[in-house]
Amino acid sequence: MAHTVSVRRTQAAGGSFCHAPALLRLMLVAVLAAALTSLNILVAPQAHAADVLVTPTAETTPVPSSSDAADDTAIWIHPTDPSQSVVIGTDKLSTGGVGVYDLSGRQLHFYLHGSMNNVDLRYNFPLGSERTALVGVTERNVESTGVRFYKVNVADRSLTEVGRISTPGRPRGFGMYHSPVSGKYYAFVHDFNTNVITQFELDGSNGSVRGTAVRSFDNGDSSEGISADDELQRLYVSEEKVGLWRYGAEPGDGSTRTLVDRTVATGGRIVENVKNSAIYYGRQGTGYLVVSSQGGSNFVIYNRGDNAFVGSFKITDGGGVDGVNGQDGIDVANFPLGPSYPAGLFTSHDHNNTNAGNGNSGNQNHKLVSWQRIADAFSPRLLVDATFDPRQIGAAGGGGDPGPDTAQPNTSIAGGPSGTSSSTLAEFTFTATEPGTFECALDGGAFEGHSKS
């Protein structure tokens, strides 16, 4: 019997099989040729029993110092040409400093400023009469300890020192925060000697960065990982042998905290030591919290909103680049950074840099991985949302979140039966500018439900 089939797209929810009633079952295979600037998947993946495996895209030039030297990274997004963005990485030994690398891993600049440990950055910091991308790095040199600040020079992607905050003890963990409440910028610094974390309010009004302590709290034990969610006003701090904690990020939030997850040794999912964390931003509070599990040589992912466990992944050898093990610092950016990173970039320190075919080996370095590779390796696929622009955090009247997606997608049937068909199986191919759900009906009847493919 021949039937007329009607198909409609209903919502952005991923590809599906469409089941028609009675004798005819139509298999709709949604092949989504998506425009990566508008992808947005809001279905949280289920927990995975084993690590998902991904391969790196590139790796940086090794750091100058041998032994356990490289540590942390921060991703700076170029204001007009994202393909010219850079990775800023640290070398924490006395012969080290701060390196700037392009997206192929090539070293552009290196500043021999000594023992530089953890790094973070924020955009649109008011420095004198200008707004600039501000980079902060904890330094633990014999002659000076604290945080050293740099601004990014767009023309040649170099760094210029613009101030310091002196801190007692041995600064280690570090993170920055822009408050959506007050519009102020803050820095969080962990003291390795006391395990006290101090929050500094940053001021650049005179053209040099200064800091005033506005809050402090005891984190219990050693911490190297500090990251802040600038929209949800949260602060994430690792406690290496215990787990990952969530605090409020505002100065008046005190020391109240919630344990996001424990180490495996204490009944959780993170293999100690718990190291750095990073925020993958999506619109409307979606996205992920990614945590570096040093003992597992893997990365554990949680939902950004409720911090529910999503899954974990490892970076393995591939494409001539070796994988990652024993890592410390990480960072992630959701924004498209050119053809090699169309859905964003994930970076990680690598403890053992070996030659996997490209000749890069010896001293430690940092690995670069396309977020698209990570997202595609999970089933269901992880969120890919390129609409949130972190460069807009702190901008006049701005924020990175563009708000709800109200634009209508472009959808078309790219292939399928021509005219009527008596077959019991009809296969259709769709293209769309974002993932979606498709429904079908026979002979003008009611549209039927669907199941995930």
Coordinates of C-alpha atoms in Angstrom, one line a residue:
M1 CA 0.0 0.0 0.0
A2 CA 1.3 3.5 -0.9
H3 CA 1.3 6.1 1.8
T4 CA 1.9 9.9 1.8
V5 CA 4.5 10.8 4.4
S6 CA 4.5 14.2 6.1
V7 CA 7.6 15.3 8.1
R8 CA 8.1 18.2 10.4
R9 CA 10.9 19.5 12.7
T10 CA 9.7 20.2 16.2
Q11 CA 12.6 21.2 18.5
A12 CA 16.3 21.3 19.0
A13 CA 16.8 17.9 20.7
G14 CA 19.1 15.8 18.6
G15 CA 18.5 13.3 15.8
S16 CA 15.8 10.7 16.1
F17 CA 14.1 7.7 14.6
C18 CA 10.5 8.4 13.6
H19 CA 8.1 5.4 14.0
A20 CA 4.9 5.4 11.9
P21 CA 1.8 3.4 12.9
A22 CA 0.6 0.0 11.7
L23 CA 2.6 -1.7 8.9
L24 CA 4.9 1.1 7.8
R25 CA 7.9 2.1 10.0
L26 CA 9.8 5.0 8.6
M27 CA 13.4 5.3 9.7
L28 CA 14.4 8.9 9.7
V29 CA 18.2 9.3 9.8
A30 CA 19.0 12.9 10.8
V31 CA 22.4 13.8 9.3
L32 CA 22.8 17.3 10.8
A33 CA 25.3 19.5 8.8
A34 CA 25.3 22.0 11.7
A35 CA 26.6 25.5 11.6
L36 CA 28.9 25.3 14.6
T37 CA 28.2 28.9 15.7
S38 CA 24.7 27.9 16.8
L39 CA 24.9 24.3 18.1
N40 CA 23.2 23.8 21.4
I41 CA 22.4 20.4 22.9
L42 CA 20.5 20.5 26.2
V43 CA 20.3 16.8 27.0
A44 CA 22.7 15.8 29.7
P45 CA 24.7 12.6 28.9
Q46 CA 24.5 9.6 31.3
A47 CA 27.4 8.5 33.4
H48 CA 30.0 6.3 31.7
A49 CA 31.6 3.3 33.4
A50 CA 34.9 3.9 31.6
D51 CA 36.8 6.9 30.3
V52 CA 36.0 8.2 26.9
L53 CA 39.2 8.4 24.8
V54 CA 40.1 11.4 22.7
T55 CA 43.2 12.4 20.8
P56 CA 45.0 15.8 21.0
T57 CA 45.0 18.3 18.2
A58 CA 48.4 19.9 18.9
E59 CA 51.0 20.4 21.6
T60 CA 53.1 23.3 22.7
T61 CA 56.8 23.8 22.6
P62 CA 58.3 22.2 25.7
V63 CA 59.0 24.5 28.6
P64 CA 62.6 25.6 29.4
S65 CA 62.9 23.8 32.7
S66 CA 63.4 20.0 33.0
S67 CA 61.8 17.8 35.6
D68 CA 58.3 18.7 37.1
A69 CA 58.1 22.2 35.6
A70 CA 55.0 23.0 33.4
D71 CA 51.8 23.5 35.4
D72 CA 48.8 25.5 34.3
T73 CA 47.2 27.2 31.2
A74 CA 44.8 29.9 30.3
I75 CA 43.2 30.5 26.9
W76 CA 43.0 34.1 25.6
I77 CA 40.5 34.7 22.8
H78 CA 41.6 37.3 20.2
P79 CA 39.1 40.2 20.0
T80 CA 38.6 40.2 16.2
D81 CA 40.2 37.0 14.8
P82 CA 39.7 34.0 17.1
S83 CA 42.1 31.9 15.0
Q84 CA 44.8 34.2 16.4
S85 CA 44.0 33.3 20.0
V86 CA 46.8 32.0 22.3
V87 CA 47.4 29.6 25.2
I88 CA 49.3 31.1 28.1
G89 CA 51.2 28.5 30.1
T90 CA 53.5 28.4 33.1
D91 CA 56.9 26.9 34.1
K92 CA 57.0 26.8 37.9
L93 CA 60.7 26.2 38.4
S94 CA 63.3 29.0 39.1
T95 CA 64.5 28.8 35.5
G96 CA 60.9 29.1 34.2
G97 CA 58.3 31.8 33.8
V98 CA 55.3 32.4 31.5
G99 CA 55.0 31.2 27.8
V100 CA 52.6 32.4 25.1
Y101 CA 51.7 29.8 22.4
D102 CA 49.7 30.0 19.2
L103 CA 47.0 27.4 18.4
S104 CA 49.5 25.2 16.7
G105 CA 51.5 25.1 19.9
R106 CA 54.3 27.3 18.6
Q107 CA 55.9 29.5 21.2
L108 CA 55.5 33.1 20.4
H109 CA 56.9 34.6 23.6
F110 CA 58.5 33.4 26.8
Y111 CA 59.1 35.6 29.9
L112 CA 61.8 34.2 32.2
H113 CA 60.2 35.5 35.4
G114 CA 61.0 32.5 37.5
S115 CA 58.7 30.2 39.5
M116 CA 55.3 30.9 38.0
N117 CA 52.6 28.4 39.1
N118 CA 49.0 29.0 38.3
V119 CA 47.4 31.3 35.7
D120 CA 44.0 32.8 35.0
L121 CA 42.6 35.7 33.1
R122 CA 39.5 38.0 32.7
Y123 CA 38.5 40.4 29.9
N124 CA 37.6 44.1 30.1
F125 CA 39.5 44.9 33.2
P126 CA 39.6 48.7 33.8
L127 CA 43.3 49.6 33.8
G128 CA 43.7 53.3 33.8
S129 CA 41.7 54.7 30.9
E130 CA 41.6 51.4 29.0
R131 CA 39.8 48.1 29.2
T132 CA 42.2 45.1 28.8
A133 CA 42.4 41.4 29.1
L134 CA 44.2 40.9 32.5
V135 CA 46.3 37.8 33.1
G136 CA 47.3 36.9 36.7
V137 CA 49.9 34.3 37.7
T138 CA 51.0 33.2 41.1
E139 CA 54.7 33.5 41.6
R140 CA 56.8 31.8 44.3
N141 CA 60.2 33.2 43.8
V142 CA 62.6 33.6 46.7
E143 CA 62.7 37.4 46.3
S144 CA 59.0 37.8 45.8
T145 CA 55.8 35.9 46.4
G146 CA 52.3 36.8 45.4
V147 CA 50.5 37.4 42.1
R148 CA 52.0 39.1 39.0
F149 CA 49.7 40.7 36.5
Y150 CA 50.0 41.2 32.8
K151 CA 47.9 42.8 30.1
V152 CA 47.7 41.2 26.7
N153 CA 48.9 43.3 23.7
V154 CA 46.6 42.4 20.8
A155 CA 49.0 43.5 18.0
D156 CA 51.7 40.9 18.7
R157 CA 50.0 38.8 21.4
S158 CA 52.7 39.7 23.9
L159 CA 52.4 40.3 27.6
T160 CA 53.2 43.5 29.5
E161 CA 53.5 43.5 33.3
V162 CA 51.0 45.8 35.0
G163 CA 51.3 45.2 38.7
R164 CA 51.7 42.8 41.6
I165 CA 50.0 41.7 44.8
S166 CA 52.4 40.6 47.6
T167 CA 51.1 37.7 49.7
P168 CA 52.7 35.9 52.6
G169 CA 53.6 32.2 52.6
R170 CA 53.8 30.3 49.4
P171 CA 51.1 31.2 46.8
R172 CA 50.0 28.3 44.7
G173 CA 46.4 27.9 43.5
F174 CA 44.9 30.9 41.8
G175 CA 41.7 32.0 40.1
M176 CA 40.0 35.2 38.9
Y177 CA 36.3 36.3 39.1
H178 CA 34.2 39.1 37.7
S179 CA 31.1 39.8 39.9
P180 CA 27.8 40.2 38.0
V181 CA 26.5 41.9 41.1
S182 CA 29.0 44.7 41.7
G183 CA 31.0 44.6 38.4
K184 CA 34.2 44.3 40.4
Y185 CA 37.1 42.0 39.6
Y186 CA 38.6 39.6 42.2
A187 CA 41.6 37.3 42.6
F188 CA 41.6 34.2 44.8
V189 CA 45.0 33.0 46.1
H190 CA 45.8 29.8 48.0
D191 CA 48.7 29.8 50.5
F192 CA 50.4 26.4 50.4
N193 CA 51.8 26.9 53.9
T194 CA 48.5 27.5 55.7
N195 CA 45.9 26.3 53.1
V196 CA 44.1 29.6 53.6
I197 CA 42.5 31.1 50.5
T198 CA 42.4 34.9 50.3
Q199 CA 40.0 36.9 48.1
F200 CA 41.4 40.2 46.8
E201 CA 39.5 43.0 45.2
L202 CA 41.5 44.2 42.2
D203 CA 41.9 47.9 41.3
G204 CA 43.6 49.2 38.2
S205 CA 42.4 52.8 38.3
N206 CA 45.9 54.3 38.4
G207 CA 47.2 52.2 35.6
S208 CA 48.7 49.5 37.8
V209 CA 46.9 46.6 39.4
R210 CA 46.6 46.6 43.2
G211 CA 44.7 44.2 45.5
T212 CA 42.8 44.6 48.8
A213 CA 42.0 41.5 50.8
V214 CA 38.3 41.3 51.4
R215 CA 37.8 37.7 52.6
S216 CA 39.7 34.6 53.6
F217 CA 38.8 31.1 54.6
D218 CA 40.6 27.8 55.5
N219 CA 40.2 25.2 52.8
G220 CA 41.5 22.3 55.0
D221 CA 44.3 20.9 53.0
S222 CA 46.4 21.6 49.9
S223 CA 44.8 23.1 46.9
E224 CA 46.1 24.0 43.5
G225 CA 42.8 24.2 41.6
I226 CA 40.6 27.4 41.8
S227 CA 38.0 28.4 39.2
A228 CA 35.1 30.8 39.3
D229 CA 31.8 30.8 37.4
D230 CA 31.2 34.4 36.7
E231 CA 27.5 34.0 35.9
L232 CA 26.4 31.6 38.7
Q233 CA 28.6 33.4 41.3
R234 CA 30.3 30.2 42.3
L235 CA 33.9 29.4 43.3
Y236 CA 35.3 25.8 42.9
V237 CA 38.3 24.9 45.0
S238 CA 40.0 21.5 45.0
E239 CA 41.2 19.8 48.2
E240 CA 43.8 17.4 46.8
K241 CA 43.2 14.4 49.0
V242 CA 39.5 15.0 49.6
G243 CA 37.6 16.3 46.6
L244 CA 36.2 19.4 44.9
W245 CA 34.4 22.1 46.9
R246 CA 31.9 24.7 45.8
Y247 CA 31.8 28.1 47.6
G248 CA 30.0 31.3 46.9
A249 CA 32.3 33.7 44.9
E250 CA 31.1 37.0 46.4
P251 CA 33.1 38.7 49.2
G252 CA 30.3 38.2 51.7
D253 CA 29.7 34.5 51.0
G254 CA 31.9 33.4 53.9
S255 CA 33.2 29.8 54.3
T256 CA 30.0 27.8 53.7
R257 CA 30.8 25.1 51.1
T258 CA 29.3 22.1 49.3
L259 CA 31.3 19.0 48.3
V260 CA 30.8 18.4 44.6
D261 CA 32.6 15.1 44.5
R262 CA 35.1 13.1 46.5
T263 CA 38.3 11.3 45.6
V264 CA 38.0 7.6 44.8
A265 CA 39.8 6.8 48.1
T266 CA 36.9 8.4 50.0
G267 CA 34.0 7.1 47.9
G268 CA 33.9 9.5 44.9
R269 CA 35.0 9.6 41.3
I270 CA 38.2 11.7 41.2
V271 CA 41.5 9.9 41.6
E272 CA 43.7 12.0 43.9
N273 CA 45.3 14.4 43.6
V274 CA 42.4 16.6 42.7
K275 CA 44.0 19.4 40.6
N276 CA 42.6 22.3 38.6
S277 CA 39.1 22.9 37.3
A278 CA 37.6 24.9 34.4
I279 CA 34.2 26.1 33.3
Y280 CA 32.7 25.3 29.9
Y281 CA 30.1 28.1 29.5
G282 CA 26.8 27.6 27.6
R283 CA 23.8 29.9 27.3
Q284 CA 21.2 30.1 30.1
G285 CA 23.4 28.4 32.8
T286 CA 24.2 25.3 30.8
G287 CA 27.6 24.0 30.3
Y288 CA 30.1 21.9 32.3
L289 CA 32.6 21.9 35.1
V290 CA 35.7 20.0 34.1
V291 CA 38.1 18.7 36.8
S292 CA 41.7 17.5 36.4
S293 CA 42.2 14.1 38.1
Q294 CA 45.9 13.8 38.4
G295 CA 46.1 10.2 39.8
G296 CA 43.7 9.0 37.1
S297 CA 45.4 10.9 34.3
N298 CA 41.8 11.7 33.2
F299 CA 39.3 14.6 33.4
V300 CA 35.9 14.3 35.1
I301 CA 32.9 16.3 33.8
Y302 CA 29.9 17.6 35.8
N303 CA 27.0 19.7 34.7
R304 CA 27.5 23.4 35.4
G305 CA 24.1 24.0 36.9
D306 CA 23.4 21.1 39.4
N307 CA 27.0 19.7 39.3
A308 CA 25.6 16.2 38.5
F309 CA 28.2 13.8 37.2
V310 CA 28.4 13.5 33.4
G311 CA 31.4 11.3 32.6
S312 CA 35.1 11.3 32.2
F313 CA 37.7 11.2 29.4
K314 CA 41.4 10.6 28.8
I315 CA 43.7 12.2 26.2
T316 CA 45.6 9.4 24.4
D317 CA 48.3 9.3 21.7
G318 CA 47.1 10.2 18.2
G319 CA 48.0 12.2 15.1
G320 CA 51.7 12.2 16.1
V321 CA 51.0 13.9 19.4
D322 CA 51.4 12.0 22.7
G323 CA 48.6 11.8 25.2
V324 CA 48.3 13.3 28.7
N325 CA 49.2 11.7 32.1
G326 CA 49.9 13.0 35.6
Q327 CA 48.5 16.4 34.7
D328 CA 48.0 19.6 36.8
G329 CA 46.4 22.6 35.2
I330 CA 43.6 22.8 32.5
D331 CA 41.5 25.3 30.8
V332 CA 38.5 25.2 28.4
A333 CA 36.9 27.7 26.0
N334 CA 33.6 27.2 24.3
F335 CA 34.1 29.8 21.6
P336 CA 35.1 28.7 18.0
L337 CA 38.9 29.4 17.5
G338 CA 39.3 28.7 13.8
P339 CA 39.2 25.5 11.6
S340 CA 41.2 23.4 14.1
Y341 CA 38.9 24.3 17.0
P342 CA 35.5 24.9 15.5
A343 CA 33.6 24.3 18.7
G344 CA 36.2 25.5 21.2
L345 CA 39.4 24.4 22.9
F346 CA 40.5 22.3 25.9
T347 CA 44.1 22.6 27.2
S348 CA 46.0 20.5 29.7
H349 CA 49.5 20.2 31.2
D350 CA 51.2 17.0 30.4
H351 CA 53.6 15.5 33.0
N352 CA 55.4 13.1 30.6
N353 CA 56.0 14.6 27.1
T354 CA 57.1 11.8 24.8
N355 CA 57.6 11.6 21.1
A356 CA 54.6 10.1 19.4
G357 CA 55.8 10.8 15.9
N358 CA 56.2 14.5 15.6
G359 CA 59.6 14.8 17.4
N360 CA 58.2 16.8 20.3
S361 CA 59.6 15.3 23.5
G362 CA 61.7 15.9 26.6
N363 CA 60.6 18.7 28.9
Q364 CA 57.0 18.9 29.9
N365 CA 54.5 20.9 27.8
H366 CA 50.8 21.5 27.3
K367 CA 48.3 19.7 25.0
L368 CA 45.6 21.3 22.9
V369 CA 42.4 19.3 22.1
S370 CA 39.4 20.4 20.0
W371 CA 36.3 20.4 22.1
Q372 CA 34.4 19.0 19.2
R373 CA 36.5 15.8 19.5
I374 CA 35.6 15.6 23.2
A375 CA 31.9 16.2 22.7
D376 CA 31.6 13.8 19.8
A377 CA 33.3 11.0 21.8
F378 CA 30.5 10.9 24.3
S379 CA 27.1 9.2 23.7
P380 CA 24.8 11.2 23.9
R381 CA 27.1 13.9 22.6
L382 CA 28.2 16.6 25.0
L383 CA 26.9 20.1 24.7
V384 CA 28.5 22.2 22.0
D385 CA 27.4 25.9 22.4
A386 CA 29.4 28.5 20.7
T387 CA 27.0 31.3 21.5
F388 CA 28.4 32.3 24.9
D389 CA 31.2 34.8 24.4
P390 CA 33.5 35.1 27.5
R391 CA 35.0 38.2 26.0
Q392 CA 31.8 40.0 26.8
I393 CA 32.1 39.4 30.6
G394 CA 32.7 42.7 32.2
A395 CA 31.9 44.6 29.0
A396 CA 29.8 47.7 29.2
G397 CA 26.2 46.6 29.5
G398 CA 27.3 43.1 28.7
G399 CA 27.8 39.5 29.8
G400 CA 28.7 36.5 27.8
D401 CA 25.3 35.0 27.6
P402 CA 23.3 36.0 24.5
G403 CA 20.0 34.8 26.1
P404 CA 17.5 32.3 24.9
D405 CA 17.9 31.0 21.3
T406 CA 14.8 32.3 19.5
A407 CA 16.1 32.1 15.9
Q408 CA 14.4 29.7 13.6
P409 CA 16.8 27.0 12.2
N410 CA 17.0 26.2 8.5
T411 CA 15.9 22.6 7.9
S412 CA 15.6 20.6 4.7
I413 CA 15.2 17.0 3.5
A414 CA 18.3 16.2 1.6
G415 CA 17.4 12.7 0.5
G416 CA 14.7 10.1 0.5
P417 CA 12.1 8.4 -1.7
S418 CA 10.8 10.4 -4.6
G419 CA 7.0 10.4 -4.7
T420 CA 5.0 7.6 -3.2
S421 CA 6.5 4.3 -2.1
S422 CA 5.1 0.8 -1.2
S423 CA 8.2 -0.1 0.7
T424 CA 7.9 -1.0 4.4
L425 CA 11.1 1.0 5.1
A426 CA 11.9 4.5 3.9
E427 CA 15.1 6.3 4.8
F428 CA 15.4 10.1 4.8
T429 CA 18.4 12.3 5.2
F430 CA 18.0 15.7 6.8
T431 CA 20.3 18.8 7.0
A432 CA 19.8 21.5 9.6
T433 CA 21.6 24.5 11.1
E434 CA 21.3 22.9 14.5
P435 CA 20.3 19.5 16.0
G436 CA 16.6 18.8 16.1
T437 CA 13.7 16.3 16.6
F438 CA 11.8 15.2 13.5
E439 CA 8.3 13.7 13.5
C440 CA 6.3 12.0 10.7
A441 CA 2.7 11.1 9.9
L442 CA 1.0 8.9 7.3
D443 CA -1.8 10.1 5.0
G444 CA -2.3 13.3 6.9
G445 CA -2.8 11.5 10.2
A446 CA -1.5 12.6 13.6
F447 CA 2.2 13.1 14.0
E448 CA 3.8 10.3 15.8
G449 CA 6.3 10.2 18.7
H450 CA 9.9 9.3 18.3
S451 CA 12.8 7.5 20.1
K452 CA 16.4 8.7 20.3
S453 CA 18.8 7.4 17.6

